Amino acid sequence: MATLVLGITAAAVGCHKQSPLTAQQAEGQMLFNERCAHCHLENDLNLKPAPPDIRGALTRGALPDGAPATDLEVRRIVLNGKNKMPSFSGRFTEPQMEALLAFLHTS
Ligand code: HEC
């Protein structure tokens, strides 16, 4: 019986895409969709080169440019901007920043 329960738990954890987001991750997803996705997914400003897809970068441990993806590095880029990416300094409260990072740890 114990083995059966363990097996089910492992299957649920392994099933990444279908696991529901926590409230914090969902808030981060909303912020990402509102503030980041129009560039990073849709490239609505037609930037060249196109902003890279950064979803899942914190899970993979590497940013698209190959730099180590850490919470600190992503936070630094969001606050300072990077080349054509504008600075978001003062645009997110601390809980919002943490939610954004939590979302970038999913998928
Ligand atoms: C105006 C368009 C734009 C918006 C809005 C934007 N970005 Fe970016 N972002 C860029 C571009 C362009 C780059 C590539 C910069 C470079 O490497 O030259 C980039 C790079 C990054 C990188 C680094 C990728 C790497 O490989 O080094 C991270 C992390 C990132 N953005 C996160 C975010 C987050 C989080 C948001 C929302 C809060 C956001 N960006 C909003 C345009 C944007």
mmCIF file of C-alpha atoms and ligand atoms in Angstrom:
data_model
loop_
_atom_site.group_PDB
_atom_site.id
_atom_site.type_symbol
_atom_site.label_atom_id
_atom_site.label_comp_id
_atom_site.label_asym_id
_atom_site.label_seq_id
_atom_site.Cartn_x
_atom_site.Cartn_y
_atom_site.Cartn_z
ATOM 1 C CA MET A 1 0.000 0.000 0.000
ATOM 2 C CA ALA A 2 2.794 2.389 0.964
ATOM 3 C CA THR A 3 4.504 1.635 -2.356
ATOM 4 C CA LEU A 4 1.319 2.398 -4.227
ATOM 5 C CA VAL A 5 0.940 5.787 -2.520
ATOM 6 C CA LEU A 6 4.581 6.650 -3.217
ATOM 7 C CA GLY A 7 4.148 5.679 -6.861
ATOM 8 C CA ILE A 8 1.162 7.951 -7.263
ATOM 9 C CA THR A 9 3.010 10.862 -5.614
ATOM 10 C CA ALA A 10 6.000 10.399 -7.917
ATOM 11 C CA ALA A 11 3.714 10.324 -10.951
ATOM 12 C CA ALA A 12 2.028 13.556 -9.860
ATOM 13 C CA VAL A 13 5.386 15.307 -9.329
ATOM 14 C CA GLY A 14 6.712 14.042 -12.652
ATOM 15 C CA CYS A 15 3.684 15.437 -14.391
ATOM 16 C CA HIS A 16 4.999 18.968 -14.653
ATOM 17 C CA LYS A 17 2.752 20.669 -17.187
ATOM 18 C CA GLN A 18 -0.479 19.746 -15.461
ATOM 19 C CA SER A 19 0.491 20.705 -11.925
ATOM 20 C CA PRO A 20 -1.533 23.766 -10.956
ATOM 21 C CA LEU A 21 0.363 26.919 -10.103
ATOM 22 C CA THR A 22 0.517 28.143 -6.537
ATOM 23 C CA ALA A 23 -1.180 31.484 -5.873
ATOM 24 C CA GLN A 24 2.235 33.193 -5.940
ATOM 25 C CA GLN A 25 3.246 31.561 -9.246
ATOM 26 C CA ALA A 26 -0.132 32.477 -10.736
ATOM 27 C CA GLU A 27 0.373 36.107 -9.721
ATOM 28 C CA GLY A 28 3.819 35.988 -11.334
ATOM 29 C CA GLN A 29 2.322 34.528 -14.502
ATOM 30 C CA MET A 30 -0.170 37.379 -14.639
ATOM 31 C CA LEU A 31 2.627 39.935 -14.214
ATOM 32 C CA PHE A 32 4.721 38.184 -16.860
ATOM 33 C CA ASN A 33 1.789 38.168 -19.286
ATOM 34 C CA GLU A 34 1.110 41.854 -18.666
ATOM 35 C CA ARG A 35 4.630 43.254 -18.543
ATOM 36 C CA CYS A 36 7.059 40.877 -20.244
ATOM 37 C CA ALA A 37 5.194 38.657 -22.724
ATOM 38 C CA HIS A 38 4.431 41.373 -25.290
ATOM 39 C CA CYS A 39 8.178 41.628 -25.915
ATOM 40 C CA HIS A 40 9.492 38.225 -24.939
ATOM 41 C CA LEU A 41 6.792 36.124 -26.600
ATOM 42 C CA GLU A 42 5.147 38.415 -29.152
ATOM 43 C CA ASN A 43 7.967 40.851 -29.955
ATOM 44 C CA ASP A 44 5.343 43.516 -30.633
ATOM 45 C CA LEU A 45 8.048 46.182 -31.069
ATOM 46 C CA ASN A 46 9.669 44.075 -33.755
ATOM 47 C CA LEU A 47 13.061 44.235 -32.025
ATOM 48 C CA LYS A 48 16.026 42.660 -33.743
ATOM 49 C CA PRO A 49 17.252 40.329 -32.449
ATOM 50 C CA ALA A 50 13.913 39.288 -30.956
ATOM 51 C CA PRO A 51 13.811 39.113 -27.152
ATOM 52 C CA PRO A 52 14.445 35.485 -26.171
ATOM 53 C CA ASP A 53 11.852 33.256 -24.507
ATOM 54 C CA ILE A 54 12.916 33.240 -20.876
ATOM 55 C CA ARG A 55 10.157 30.990 -19.511
ATOM 56 C CA GLY A 56 11.662 28.063 -17.667
ATOM 57 C CA ALA A 57 15.136 29.649 -17.630
ATOM 58 C CA LEU A 58 15.339 29.452 -13.851
ATOM 59 C CA THR A 59 14.424 25.775 -13.986
ATOM 60 C CA ARG A 60 17.050 25.031 -16.630
ATOM 61 C CA GLY A 61 19.637 27.118 -14.760
ATOM 62 C CA ALA A 62 20.807 29.000 -17.858
ATOM 63 C CA LEU A 63 19.641 32.196 -19.516
ATOM 64 C CA PRO A 64 19.222 32.178 -23.314
ATOM 65 C CA ASP A 65 22.608 33.951 -23.639
ATOM 66 C CA GLY A 66 24.242 31.167 -21.600
ATOM 67 C CA ALA A 67 24.743 33.123 -18.358
ATOM 68 C CA PRO A 68 23.783 31.264 -15.206
ATOM 69 C CA ALA A 69 20.102 31.863 -14.469
ATOM 70 C CA THR A 70 19.743 32.744 -10.822
ATOM 71 C CA ASP A 71 17.063 34.721 -9.034
ATOM 72 C CA LEU A 72 19.674 37.399 -8.361
ATOM 73 C CA GLU A 73 20.705 37.712 -12.014
ATOM 74 C CA VAL A 74 17.119 37.861 -13.318
ATOM 75 C CA ARG A 75 16.241 40.414 -10.650
ATOM 76 C CA ARG A 76 19.281 42.472 -11.657
ATOM 77 C CA ILE A 77 18.315 42.420 -15.355
ATOM 78 C CA VAL A 78 14.691 43.350 -14.577
ATOM 79 C CA LEU A 79 15.816 46.269 -12.393
ATOM 80 C CA ASN A 80 18.624 47.527 -14.660
ATOM 81 C CA GLY A 81 17.362 46.514 -18.095
ATOM 82 C CA LYS A 82 19.672 45.050 -20.726
ATOM 83 C CA ASN A 83 20.438 46.685 -24.067
ATOM 84 C CA LYS A 84 17.002 47.163 -25.675
ATOM 85 C CA MET A 85 15.198 45.907 -22.603
ATOM 86 C CA PRO A 86 14.044 48.824 -20.431
ATOM 87 C CA SER A 87 14.660 49.029 -16.696
ATOM 88 C CA PHE A 88 11.734 48.083 -14.496
ATOM 89 C CA SER A 89 13.269 49.817 -11.482
ATOM 90 C CA GLY A 90 10.506 50.866 -9.080
ATOM 91 C CA ARG A 91 7.850 49.149 -11.199
ATOM 92 C CA PHE A 92 7.370 46.046 -9.059
ATOM 93 C CA THR A 93 6.794 45.774 -5.333
ATOM 94 C CA GLU A 94 8.979 43.210 -3.551
ATOM 95 C CA PRO A 95 6.119 40.649 -3.345
ATOM 96 C CA GLN A 96 5.458 41.169 -7.078
ATOM 97 C CA MET A 97 9.141 40.624 -7.895
ATOM 98 C CA GLU A 98 9.135 37.433 -5.841
ATOM 99 C CA ALA A 99 5.972 36.254 -7.610
ATOM 100 C CA LEU A 100 7.572 36.944 -10.999
ATOM 101 C CA LEU A 101 10.652 34.922 -10.036
ATOM 102 C CA ALA A 102 8.450 32.130 -8.664
ATOM 103 C CA PHE A 103 6.668 31.963 -12.024
ATOM 104 C CA LEU A 104 9.980 31.824 -13.898
ATOM 105 C CA HIS A 105 10.808 28.743 -11.802
ATOM 106 C CA THR A 106 7.841 26.885 -13.326
ATOM 107 C CA SER A 107 7.605 25.045 -16.647
HETATM 108 C C1 HEC B 1 10.569 46.319 -24.514
HETATM 109 C C2 HEC B 1 10.746 44.898 -24.623
HETATM 110 C C3 HEC B 1 11.029 44.091 -23.362
HETATM 111 C C4 HEC B 1 10.262 44.004 -22.224
HETATM 112 C C5 HEC B 1 8.962 44.708 -21.900
HETATM 113 C C6 HEC B 1 10.943 43.058 -21.365
HETATM 114 N N1 HEC B 1 12.108 42.628 -21.950
HETATM 115 FE FE1 HEC B 1 13.439 41.302 -21.142
HETATM 116 N N2 HEC B 1 14.639 41.540 -22.753
HETATM 117 C C7 HEC B 1 14.360 42.304 -23.883
HETATM 118 C C8 HEC B 1 15.447 42.168 -24.817
HETATM 119 C C9 HEC B 1 15.538 42.844 -26.181
HETATM 120 C C10 HEC B 1 16.402 41.325 -24.227
HETATM 121 C C11 HEC B 1 17.753 40.862 -24.802
HETATM 122 C C12 HEC B 1 18.825 41.786 -24.263
HETATM 123 C C13 HEC B 1 20.183 41.408 -24.808
HETATM 124 O O1 HEC B 1 20.664 40.319 -24.443
HETATM 125 O O2 HEC B 1 20.714 42.174 -25.594
HETATM 126 C C14 HEC B 1 15.863 40.948 -22.933
HETATM 127 C C15 HEC B 1 16.519 40.121 -22.043
HETATM 128 C C16 HEC B 1 15.986 39.649 -20.858
HETATM 129 C C17 HEC B 1 16.636 38.721 -19.959
HETATM 130 C C18 HEC B 1 18.045 38.153 -20.153
HETATM 131 C C19 HEC B 1 18.099 37.063 -21.182
HETATM 132 C C20 HEC B 1 19.530 36.659 -21.434
HETATM 133 O O3 HEC B 1 19.737 35.620 -22.084
HETATM 134 O O4 HEC B 1 20.447 37.354 -20.989
HETATM 135 C C21 HEC B 1 15.790 38.494 -18.926
HETATM 136 C C22 HEC B 1 16.018 37.575 -17.731
HETATM 137 C C23 HEC B 1 14.608 39.272 -19.167
HETATM 138 N N3 HEC B 1 14.755 39.969 -20.344
HETATM 139 C C24 HEC B 1 13.513 39.312 -18.335
HETATM 140 C C25 HEC B 1 12.408 40.132 -18.534
HETATM 141 C C26 HEC B 1 11.275 40.188 -17.632
HETATM 142 C C27 HEC B 1 11.107 39.337 -16.382
HETATM 143 C C28 HEC B 1 10.440 41.133 -18.133
HETATM 144 C C29 HEC B 1 9.134 41.628 -17.539
HETATM 145 C C30 HEC B 1 9.241 42.212 -16.230
HETATM 146 C C31 HEC B 1 11.031 41.663 -19.351
HETATM 147 N N4 HEC B 1 12.213 41.021 -19.558
HETATM 148 C C32 HEC B 1 10.459 42.643 -20.128
HETATM 149 C C33 HEC B 1 13.223 43.055 -24.087
HETATM 150 C C34 HEC B 1 12.189 43.234 -23.162
#
